[in-house]
Structure formats: C-alpha cells, structure tokens
mmCIF file of C-alpha atoms in Angstrom:
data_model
loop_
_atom_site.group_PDB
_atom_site.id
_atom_site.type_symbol
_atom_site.label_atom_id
_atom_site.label_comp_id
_atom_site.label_asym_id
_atom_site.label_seq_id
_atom_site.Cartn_x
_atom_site.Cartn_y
_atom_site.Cartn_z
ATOM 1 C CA UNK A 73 -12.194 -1.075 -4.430
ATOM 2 C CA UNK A 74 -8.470 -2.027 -5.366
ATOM 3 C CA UNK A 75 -7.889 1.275 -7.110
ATOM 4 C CA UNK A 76 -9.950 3.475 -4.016
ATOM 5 C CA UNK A 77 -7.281 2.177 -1.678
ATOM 6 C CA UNK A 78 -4.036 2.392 -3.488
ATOM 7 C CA UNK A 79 -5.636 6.024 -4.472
ATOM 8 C CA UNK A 80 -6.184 6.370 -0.325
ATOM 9 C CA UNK A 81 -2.581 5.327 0.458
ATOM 10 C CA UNK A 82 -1.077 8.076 -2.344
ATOM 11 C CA UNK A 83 -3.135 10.412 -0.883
ATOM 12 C CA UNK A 84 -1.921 9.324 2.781
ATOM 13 C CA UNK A 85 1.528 9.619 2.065
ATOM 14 C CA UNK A 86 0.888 13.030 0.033
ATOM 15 C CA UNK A 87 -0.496 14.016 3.081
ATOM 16 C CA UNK A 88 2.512 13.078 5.037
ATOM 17 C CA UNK A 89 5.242 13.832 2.631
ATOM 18 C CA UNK A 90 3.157 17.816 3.230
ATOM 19 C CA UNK A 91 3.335 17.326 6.808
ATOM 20 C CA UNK A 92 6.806 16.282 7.031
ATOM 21 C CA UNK A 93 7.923 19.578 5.250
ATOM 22 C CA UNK A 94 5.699 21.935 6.890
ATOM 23 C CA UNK A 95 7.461 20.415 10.092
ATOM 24 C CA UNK A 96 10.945 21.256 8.300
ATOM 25 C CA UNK A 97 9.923 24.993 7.618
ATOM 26 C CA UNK A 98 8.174 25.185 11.045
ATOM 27 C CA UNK A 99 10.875 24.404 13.268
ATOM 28 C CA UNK A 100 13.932 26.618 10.664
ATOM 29 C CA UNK A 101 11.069 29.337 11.595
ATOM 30 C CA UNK A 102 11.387 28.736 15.395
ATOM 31 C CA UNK A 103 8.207 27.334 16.345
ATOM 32 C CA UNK A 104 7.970 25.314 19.711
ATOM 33 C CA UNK A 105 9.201 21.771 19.767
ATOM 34 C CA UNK A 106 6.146 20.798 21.267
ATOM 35 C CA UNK A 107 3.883 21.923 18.446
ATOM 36 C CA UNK A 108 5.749 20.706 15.570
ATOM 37 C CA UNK A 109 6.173 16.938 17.820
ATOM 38 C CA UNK A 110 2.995 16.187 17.721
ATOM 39 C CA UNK A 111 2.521 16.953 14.133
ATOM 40 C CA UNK A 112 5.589 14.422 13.886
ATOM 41 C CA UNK A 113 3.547 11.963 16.007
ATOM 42 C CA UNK A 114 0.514 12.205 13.788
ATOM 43 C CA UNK A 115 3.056 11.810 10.288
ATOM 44 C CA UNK A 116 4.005 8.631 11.979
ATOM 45 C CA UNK A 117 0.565 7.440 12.507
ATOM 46 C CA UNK A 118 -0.204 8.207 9.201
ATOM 47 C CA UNK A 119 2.419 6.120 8.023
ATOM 48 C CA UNK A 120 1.670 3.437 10.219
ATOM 49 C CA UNK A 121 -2.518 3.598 8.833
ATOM 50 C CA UNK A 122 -0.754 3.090 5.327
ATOM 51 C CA UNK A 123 1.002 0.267 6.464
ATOM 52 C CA UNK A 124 -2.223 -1.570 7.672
ATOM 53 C CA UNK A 125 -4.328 -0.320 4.769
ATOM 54 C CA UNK A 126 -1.572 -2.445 2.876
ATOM 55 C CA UNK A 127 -1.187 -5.246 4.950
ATOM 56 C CA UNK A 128 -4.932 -6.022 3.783
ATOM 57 C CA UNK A 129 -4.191 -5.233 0.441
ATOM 58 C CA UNK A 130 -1.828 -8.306 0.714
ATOM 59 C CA UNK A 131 -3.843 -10.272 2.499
ATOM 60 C CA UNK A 132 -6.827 -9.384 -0.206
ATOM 61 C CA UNK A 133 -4.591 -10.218 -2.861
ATOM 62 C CA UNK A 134 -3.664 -13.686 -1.693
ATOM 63 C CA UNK A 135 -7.280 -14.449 -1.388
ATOM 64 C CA UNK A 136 -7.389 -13.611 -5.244
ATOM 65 C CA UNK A 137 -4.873 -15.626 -5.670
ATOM 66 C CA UNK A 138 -5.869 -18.540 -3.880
ATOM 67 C CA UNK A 139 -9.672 -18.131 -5.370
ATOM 68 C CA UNK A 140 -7.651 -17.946 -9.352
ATOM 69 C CA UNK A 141 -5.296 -21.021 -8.589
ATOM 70 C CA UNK A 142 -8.924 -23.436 -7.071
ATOM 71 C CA UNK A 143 -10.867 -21.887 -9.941
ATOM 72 C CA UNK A 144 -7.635 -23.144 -12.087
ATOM 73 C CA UNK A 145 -7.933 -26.165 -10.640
ATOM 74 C CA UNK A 146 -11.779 -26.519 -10.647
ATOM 75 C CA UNK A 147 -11.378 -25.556 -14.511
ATOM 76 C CA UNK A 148 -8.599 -28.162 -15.097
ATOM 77 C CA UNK A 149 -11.063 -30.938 -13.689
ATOM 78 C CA UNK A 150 -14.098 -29.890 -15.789
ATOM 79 C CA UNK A 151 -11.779 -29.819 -18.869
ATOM 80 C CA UNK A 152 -10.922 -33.264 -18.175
ATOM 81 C CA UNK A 153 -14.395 -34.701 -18.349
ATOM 82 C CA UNK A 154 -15.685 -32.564 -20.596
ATOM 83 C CA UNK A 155 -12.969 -33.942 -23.052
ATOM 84 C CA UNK A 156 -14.867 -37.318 -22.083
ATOM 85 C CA UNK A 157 -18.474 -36.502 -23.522
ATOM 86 C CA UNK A 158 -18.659 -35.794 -27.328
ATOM 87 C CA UNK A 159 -18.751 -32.969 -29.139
ATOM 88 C CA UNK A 160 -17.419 -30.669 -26.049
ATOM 89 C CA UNK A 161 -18.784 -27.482 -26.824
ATOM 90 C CA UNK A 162 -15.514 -24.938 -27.921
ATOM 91 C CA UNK A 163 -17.729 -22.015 -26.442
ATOM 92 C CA UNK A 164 -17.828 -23.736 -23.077
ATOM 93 C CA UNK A 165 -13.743 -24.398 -22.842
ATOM 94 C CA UNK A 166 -13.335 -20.987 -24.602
ATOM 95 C CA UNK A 167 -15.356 -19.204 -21.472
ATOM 96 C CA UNK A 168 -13.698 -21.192 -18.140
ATOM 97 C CA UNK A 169 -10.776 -20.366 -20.026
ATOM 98 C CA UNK A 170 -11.245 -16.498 -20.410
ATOM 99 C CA UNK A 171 -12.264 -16.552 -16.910
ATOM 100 C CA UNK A 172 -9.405 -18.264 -15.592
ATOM 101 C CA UNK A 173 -7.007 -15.624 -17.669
ATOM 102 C CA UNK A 174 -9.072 -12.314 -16.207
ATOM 103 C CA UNK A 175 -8.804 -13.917 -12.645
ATOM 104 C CA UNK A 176 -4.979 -14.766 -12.768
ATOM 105 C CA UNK A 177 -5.155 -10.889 -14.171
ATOM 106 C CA UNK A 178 -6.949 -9.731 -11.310
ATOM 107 C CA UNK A 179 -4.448 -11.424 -8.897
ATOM 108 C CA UNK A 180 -1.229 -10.090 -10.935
ATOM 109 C CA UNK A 181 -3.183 -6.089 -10.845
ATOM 110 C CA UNK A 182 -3.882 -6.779 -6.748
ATOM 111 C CA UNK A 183 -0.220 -7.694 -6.247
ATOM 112 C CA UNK A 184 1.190 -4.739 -8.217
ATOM 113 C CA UNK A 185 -0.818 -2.395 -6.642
ATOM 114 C CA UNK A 186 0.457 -4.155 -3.025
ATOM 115 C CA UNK A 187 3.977 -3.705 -4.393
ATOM 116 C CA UNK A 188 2.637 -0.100 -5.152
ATOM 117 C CA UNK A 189 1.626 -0.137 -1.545
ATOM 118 C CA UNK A 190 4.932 -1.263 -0.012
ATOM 119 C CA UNK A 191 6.667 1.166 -2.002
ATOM 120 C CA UNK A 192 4.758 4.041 -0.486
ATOM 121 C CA UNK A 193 4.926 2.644 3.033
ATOM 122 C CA UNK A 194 8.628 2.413 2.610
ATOM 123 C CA UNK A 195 8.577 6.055 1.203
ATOM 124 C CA UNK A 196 6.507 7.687 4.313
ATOM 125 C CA UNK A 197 8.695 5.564 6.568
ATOM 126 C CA UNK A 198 11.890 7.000 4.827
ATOM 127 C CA UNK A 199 10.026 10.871 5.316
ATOM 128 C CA UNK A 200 9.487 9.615 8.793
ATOM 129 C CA UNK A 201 13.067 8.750 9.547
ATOM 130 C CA UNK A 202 14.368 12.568 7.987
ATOM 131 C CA UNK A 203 11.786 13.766 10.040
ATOM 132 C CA UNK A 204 12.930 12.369 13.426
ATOM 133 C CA UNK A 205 16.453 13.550 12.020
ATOM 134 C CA UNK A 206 15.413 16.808 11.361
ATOM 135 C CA UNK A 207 13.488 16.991 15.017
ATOM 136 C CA UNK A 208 16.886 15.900 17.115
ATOM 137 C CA UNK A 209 18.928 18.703 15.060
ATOM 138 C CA UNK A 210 16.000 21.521 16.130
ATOM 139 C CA UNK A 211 16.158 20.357 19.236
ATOM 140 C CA UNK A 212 19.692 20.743 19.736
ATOM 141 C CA UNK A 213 19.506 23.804 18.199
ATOM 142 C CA UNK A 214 16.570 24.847 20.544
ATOM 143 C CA UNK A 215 18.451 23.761 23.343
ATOM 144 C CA UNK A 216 21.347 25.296 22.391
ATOM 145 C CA UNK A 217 19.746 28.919 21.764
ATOM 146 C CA UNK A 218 17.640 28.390 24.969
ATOM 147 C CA UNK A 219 20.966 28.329 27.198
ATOM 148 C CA UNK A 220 22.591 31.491 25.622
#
C-alpha cells in the first residue's frame, strides 16, 4: 500500500511537472490567459492532493512506529520473564526478536518513503512557484501587446 502511494505521488507530480510546461509553451504560443489559468489552478491542486496524500503517509508511518516501539516494549517484558522459567526456548527469543527487527524496518521504509514524499511535494510546489512566475510575465506581456 506504501509503495502504491509513493508510486501515486510520482505520478502526481509527473503529471504536474507535464502540466506546468505545457502551460510554459502554451502561453510563448499566445494562448488566452484564461485557458492556461485554470490549468495553473488545477497544477496547484494537484500539488496540494500530494501534499495530503503525504501528510497520511506521515501520519501512517508514526503509527508504525508507535506499533514497533510497544511491540519493543511488549517484547522486552516477555524476554524478561521468559529469562525466569528454565530452559527458555532460543527459537522463541530468536522469533519476537526477528519480528521486532522487520517492524523497526517497516517504520524506517514508511519514513523514507514520507521523506520521498516531502521531497516531491516540495518539488511540485517549487514547479508551482515558476509557474505563477511564468503566468505574471505572460500576463504582462499580454497586457502589454493588448494595448499596442
């Protein structure tokens, strides 16, 4: 589910990153502000989709976290009276062990792929910003051919 989202938010910002540029060609070509600001408006909401998608990433991942550090804990208590009784099994240890080490895994792959996340978020909102820039100088430019 992890790896369908982060795939989701590349694909997002793909999507925008295309957007942003056909809106670059569009208005050097002339078209009407009006057509290529709405396809600026819906870049933007893209973006701001990807942010939410990885606000719950986060969120998600802290759960992981938070389920690895009580099953840590959990783990740590049963170790502690198993060592009481004789002849512990090694098999038992061996397996709260293992699963302790694949969940603190799980939580340390959810957070890099929110990092992953961020770093596209930050990267659509950066295409964002060049795309606002690049709207004000067509419109100036529009403006400006519109009064000659």
């Amino acid at each position: 589910a992890m790896q369908e989202t982060e795939i989701a938010l590349k694909q997002q910002l793909h999507q925008s990153q295309t957007l942003i540029q056909k809106l670059k060609v569009g208005a050097e070509q002339g078209v009407e502000v009006s057509s290529w600001r709405a396809k600026y408006d819906y870049a933007c909401k893209q973006r701001d989709d990807a942010v939410s998608e990885r606000d719950a990433l986060r969120a998600s991942c802290q759960a992981a976290r938070e389920e690895a550090e009580e099953l840590k804990r959990r783990n740590d208590e049963l170790a502690a009276e198993l060592l009481g009784f004789k002849g512990m099994s090694e098999q038992a240890q061996d397996s709260a062990e293992s699963r302790r080490r694949d969940l603190e895994k799980r939580a340390q792959s959810m957070e890099k792929s929110a990092k992953e996340a961020e770093a596209a978020r930050d990267k659509a909102h950066k295409d964002a910003e060049a795309a606002r820039e690049d709207s004000k100088h067509w419109q100036e430019r529009a403006s400006a051919a519109q009064e000659v």
